[in-house]
């Protein structure tokens, strides 16, 4: 395989990453809006979520969930988690690894709940916890007025980023680690 004609710089790759996540947050249907998050433990380990916010300054990614879900319990036991973002159109994969902070009952949680549309609030208000066995498919009741009792905000502070770009002229891969409030990048064998 030939070397890429004009390989990007580490700086431009990371900038493009921040741009993509910002764009995803305001673009329904953007592939980076529905990443897979993986957790540690025996809960099944990986599932799709909706990216709810992303702060490039802090290096933090956020999703919302039901506090009773297996992934929430897994994160309470072990905060290490990985996000996988994939854009089939560009052949770019980002893997973001970090530690989750679980927000419930604090200001972060209250602000997030205020922004959950009325129509979506029932998603966090089933009577049965996610994963509970049901006799019939519609047996889980969604309570519209249950409030945020089971609502959980998960914020992940990244410690490392891994970028892979599939290209006809040669795949590229790079990695960044958090150092002294910044990101230190290096090229990696794909
Ligand atoms: C497109 C899509 C978006 C989803 N977004 C979320 C989400 O933001 N939060 C969430 O808890 N589950 C979301 N889910 C459901 C999860 O993938 C998963 O099935 C569920 O949360 C149970 O996961 P667990 O048993 O691993 O805890 C989404 C599923 C799909 C297909």
CSV table of C-alpha atoms and ligand atoms in Angstrom, one decimal:
chain,number,residue,atom,x,y,z
A,1,UNK,CA,0.0,0.0,0.0
A,2,UNK,CA,1.3,3.5,-0.9
A,3,UNK,CA,1.9,6.2,1.7
A,4,UNK,CA,-0.9,8.9,1.8
A,5,UNK,CA,0.0,11.7,-0.5
A,6,UNK,CA,-0.5,14.5,2.1
A,7,UNK,CA,-0.9,13.0,5.5
A,8,UNK,CA,-2.5,15.3,8.0
A,9,UNK,CA,-0.8,16.7,11.1
A,10,UNK,CA,-1.7,15.4,14.5
A,11,UNK,CA,-3.0,18.9,15.4
A,12,UNK,CA,-5.3,19.0,12.4
A,13,UNK,CA,-6.6,15.5,13.1
A,14,UNK,CA,-7.5,16.4,16.7
A,15,UNK,CA,-9.1,19.7,15.5
A,16,UNK,CA,-11.2,17.8,13.0
A,17,UNK,CA,-12.3,15.4,15.9
A,18,UNK,CA,-13.5,18.3,18.0
A,19,UNK,CA,-15.3,19.8,15.0
A,20,UNK,CA,-17.1,16.5,14.2
A,21,UNK,CA,-18.3,16.1,17.8
A,22,UNK,CA,-19.6,19.7,17.9
A,23,UNK,CA,-21.3,19.2,14.5
A,24,UNK,CA,-22.9,15.9,15.7
A,25,UNK,CA,-24.5,17.6,18.7
A,26,UNK,CA,-26.4,20.0,16.4
A,27,UNK,CA,-27.0,17.6,13.5
A,28,UNK,CA,-29.7,14.9,13.8
A,29,UNK,CA,-28.5,11.8,12.0
A,30,UNK,CA,-24.8,12.6,12.3
A,31,UNK,CA,-23.0,9.3,12.9
A,32,UNK,CA,-21.1,10.6,15.9
A,33,UNK,CA,-24.4,11.3,17.6
A,34,UNK,CA,-25.0,7.6,18.3
A,35,UNK,CA,-21.8,6.1,19.6
A,36,UNK,CA,-21.3,2.8,21.3
A,37,UNK,CA,-20.3,2.9,24.9
A,38,UNK,CA,-18.5,-0.1,26.5
A,39,UNK,CA,-18.3,-0.7,30.2
A,40,UNK,CA,-16.4,-3.2,32.3
A,41,UNK,CA,-17.9,-6.2,33.9
A,42,UNK,CA,-20.3,-9.0,33.1
A,43,UNK,CA,-23.3,-6.8,32.1
A,44,UNK,CA,-23.0,-7.4,28.4
A,45,UNK,CA,-20.6,-4.6,28.0
A,46,UNK,CA,-21.5,-2.4,25.0
A,47,UNK,CA,-24.5,-0.5,23.6
A,48,UNK,CA,-25.5,2.4,21.5
A,49,UNK,CA,-26.4,5.7,23.3
A,50,UNK,CA,-27.1,9.3,22.2
A,51,UNK,CA,-24.3,11.8,22.7
A,52,UNK,CA,-25.8,14.6,24.7
A,53,UNK,CA,-22.9,16.9,25.2
A,54,UNK,CA,-19.2,17.2,24.6
A,55,UNK,CA,-16.8,19.7,26.1
A,56,UNK,CA,-13.5,19.9,24.2
A,57,UNK,CA,-11.9,22.1,26.9
A,58,UNK,CA,-12.6,19.6,29.7
A,59,UNK,CA,-12.3,16.6,27.4
A,60,UNK,CA,-15.6,15.3,28.6
A,61,UNK,CA,-18.4,13.4,26.8
A,62,UNK,CA,-21.9,12.9,28.2
A,63,UNK,CA,-24.9,10.6,27.8
A,64,UNK,CA,-28.1,10.1,29.7
A,65,UNK,CA,-29.6,6.9,31.0
A,66,UNK,CA,-31.7,5.1,33.6
A,67,UNK,CA,-29.9,4.8,36.9
A,68,UNK,CA,-31.2,1.2,37.2
A,69,UNK,CA,-29.8,0.0,33.9
A,70,UNK,CA,-27.0,-2.6,33.9
A,71,UNK,CA,-24.5,-0.1,32.4
A,72,UNK,CA,-25.2,2.4,35.2
A,73,UNK,CA,-24.6,-0.3,37.8
A,74,UNK,CA,-21.5,-1.4,35.9
A,75,UNK,CA,-20.1,2.2,35.9
A,76,UNK,CA,-20.9,2.5,39.6
A,77,UNK,CA,-18.7,-0.5,40.2
A,78,UNK,CA,-16.0,0.5,37.8
A,79,UNK,CA,-15.9,3.9,36.2
A,80,UNK,CA,-13.6,3.0,33.2
A,81,UNK,CA,-15.5,3.2,29.9
A,82,UNK,CA,-14.8,3.5,26.2
A,83,UNK,CA,-16.8,5.4,23.5
A,84,UNK,CA,-16.6,4.2,19.9
A,85,UNK,CA,-17.5,6.7,17.2
A,86,UNK,CA,-17.6,5.6,13.6
A,87,UNK,CA,-18.4,7.5,10.4
A,88,UNK,CA,-18.9,5.1,7.5
A,89,UNK,CA,-18.8,8.0,5.0
A,90,UNK,CA,-15.3,9.1,6.0
A,91,UNK,CA,-14.0,5.7,7.3
A,92,UNK,CA,-13.0,7.4,10.6
A,93,UNK,CA,-13.2,5.7,13.9
A,94,UNK,CA,-12.5,7.4,17.3
A,95,UNK,CA,-12.2,5.5,20.5
A,96,UNK,CA,-12.4,7.6,23.6
A,97,UNK,CA,-11.3,6.0,26.9
A,98,UNK,CA,-11.9,7.6,30.3
A,99,UNK,CA,-13.6,7.5,33.7
A,100,UNK,CA,-17.3,8.2,34.2
A,101,UNK,CA,-18.7,10.5,36.9
A,102,UNK,CA,-22.3,9.6,37.7
A,103,UNK,CA,-24.5,12.7,38.3
A,104,UNK,CA,-27.8,12.3,40.2
A,105,UNK,CA,-29.4,15.0,42.4
A,106,UNK,CA,-26.8,17.7,41.7
A,107,UNK,CA,-26.8,20.8,39.5
A,108,UNK,CA,-25.5,19.0,36.4
A,109,UNK,CA,-28.3,16.5,36.7
A,110,UNK,CA,-31.0,19.2,37.4
A,111,UNK,CA,-29.8,21.3,34.3
A,112,UNK,CA,-29.8,18.2,32.1
A,113,UNK,CA,-33.3,17.1,33.2
A,114,UNK,CA,-34.6,20.7,32.4
A,115,UNK,CA,-33.5,20.2,28.9
A,116,UNK,CA,-35.0,16.7,28.4
A,117,UNK,CA,-38.1,17.3,26.2
A,118,UNK,CA,-41.5,16.4,27.8
A,119,UNK,CA,-42.0,13.7,25.2
A,120,UNK,CA,-38.7,12.0,26.1
A,121,UNK,CA,-39.1,12.1,29.9
A,122,UNK,CA,-41.1,8.9,30.0
A,123,UNK,CA,-38.1,7.0,28.7
A,124,UNK,CA,-36.6,7.4,32.2
A,125,UNK,CA,-39.8,6.5,33.9
A,126,UNK,CA,-40.7,2.9,33.4
A,127,UNK,CA,-42.1,1.0,36.4
A,128,UNK,CA,-39.8,-2.0,35.7
A,129,UNK,CA,-36.0,-1.4,35.7
A,130,UNK,CA,-34.3,-1.8,32.3
A,131,UNK,CA,-33.5,-5.5,31.7
A,132,UNK,CA,-36.3,-6.8,33.9
A,133,UNK,CA,-38.0,-9.9,32.4
A,134,UNK,CA,-41.6,-9.3,31.1
A,135,UNK,CA,-44.4,-11.7,30.4
A,136,UNK,CA,-45.7,-9.7,27.4
A,137,UNK,CA,-43.8,-7.1,25.3
A,138,UNK,CA,-45.8,-4.1,26.4
A,139,UNK,CA,-45.8,-5.0,30.1
A,140,UNK,CA,-43.4,-2.2,31.0
A,141,UNK,CA,-45.5,0.9,31.9
A,142,UNK,CA,-44.1,4.4,31.1
A,143,UNK,CA,-45.1,6.9,33.7
A,144,UNK,CA,-45.1,10.4,32.2
A,145,UNK,CA,-45.3,12.0,35.6
A,146,UNK,CA,-42.7,9.9,37.5
A,147,UNK,CA,-40.1,12.8,37.2
A,148,UNK,CA,-36.4,12.3,37.2
A,149,UNK,CA,-36.2,9.7,40.0
A,150,UNK,CA,-34.4,7.2,37.7
A,151,UNK,CA,-32.6,9.8,35.5
A,152,UNK,CA,-28.8,9.6,35.4
A,153,UNK,CA,-26.3,11.8,33.7
A,154,UNK,CA,-23.0,10.1,32.8
A,155,UNK,CA,-20.0,12.3,32.2
A,156,UNK,CA,-16.8,10.7,31.0
A,157,UNK,CA,-13.5,12.5,31.5
A,158,UNK,CA,-11.3,11.1,28.7
A,159,UNK,CA,-7.7,10.0,29.5
A,160,UNK,CA,-6.9,8.8,26.0
A,161,UNK,CA,-8.1,9.1,22.4
A,162,UNK,CA,-7.5,6.7,19.5
A,163,UNK,CA,-8.1,7.8,15.9
A,164,UNK,CA,-8.1,5.4,12.9
A,165,UNK,CA,-8.7,6.5,9.3
A,166,UNK,CA,-9.2,3.9,6.6
A,167,UNK,CA,-7.8,5.2,3.3
A,168,UNK,CA,-7.2,3.7,-0.1
A,169,UNK,CA,-3.7,5.2,0.0
A,170,UNK,CA,-2.8,3.8,3.4
A,171,UNK,CA,-4.6,3.6,6.7
A,172,UNK,CA,-3.5,6.0,9.4
A,173,UNK,CA,-3.8,5.8,13.2
A,174,UNK,CA,-2.9,8.2,16.1
A,175,UNK,CA,-3.3,8.3,19.8
A,176,UNK,CA,-3.4,11.1,22.4
A,177,UNK,CA,-3.0,10.9,26.1
A,178,UNK,CA,-4.0,13.6,28.6
A,179,UNK,CA,-0.9,15.4,30.0
A,180,UNK,CA,-0.8,18.5,32.2
A,181,UNK,CA,-4.2,19.8,31.0
A,182,UNK,CA,-3.5,19.2,27.3
A,183,UNK,CA,-3.3,16.3,24.8
A,184,UNK,CA,-0.1,14.7,23.7
A,185,UNK,CA,-0.4,12.9,20.4
A,186,UNK,CA,1.7,10.3,18.6
A,187,UNK,CA,1.4,8.3,15.4
A,188,UNK,CA,0.6,4.6,15.9
A,189,UNK,CA,0.7,1.6,13.6
A,190,UNK,CA,-2.8,1.1,12.3
B,1,LIG,C1,-30.2,4.8,18.4
B,1,LIG,C2,-30.2,4.3,19.9
B,1,LIG,C3,-30.0,5.3,20.8
B,1,LIG,C4,-30.0,4.9,22.2
B,1,LIG,N1,-29.7,5.9,23.1
B,1,LIG,C5,-29.7,5.5,24.4
B,1,LIG,C6,-29.3,6.5,25.4
B,1,LIG,O1,-29.0,7.7,25.2
B,1,LIG,N2,-29.3,6.1,26.7
B,1,LIG,C7,-29.6,4.8,27.1
B,1,LIG,O2,-29.6,4.5,28.3
B,1,LIG,N3,-29.9,3.8,26.2
B,1,LIG,C8,-30.0,4.2,24.9
B,1,LIG,N4,-30.3,3.2,23.9
B,1,LIG,C9,-30.6,1.9,24.3
B,1,LIG,C10,-29.2,1.1,24.7
B,1,LIG,O3,-28.6,0.8,23.5
B,1,LIG,C11,-29.5,-0.2,25.5
B,1,LIG,O4,-30.2,-1.1,24.7
B,1,LIG,C12,-30.2,0.1,26.8
B,1,LIG,O5,-29.8,1.3,27.3
B,1,LIG,C13,-29.9,-1.0,27.8
B,1,LIG,O6,-28.5,-1.0,28.0
B,1,LIG,P1,-27.8,-1.9,29.1
B,1,LIG,O7,-28.6,-3.1,29.4
B,1,LIG,O8,-26.4,-2.2,28.6
B,1,LIG,O9,-27.7,-0.9,30.3
B,1,LIG,C14,-30.2,3.6,22.6
B,1,LIG,C15,-30.4,2.6,21.5
B,1,LIG,C16,-30.4,3.0,20.2
B,1,LIG,C17,-30.6,1.9,19.2
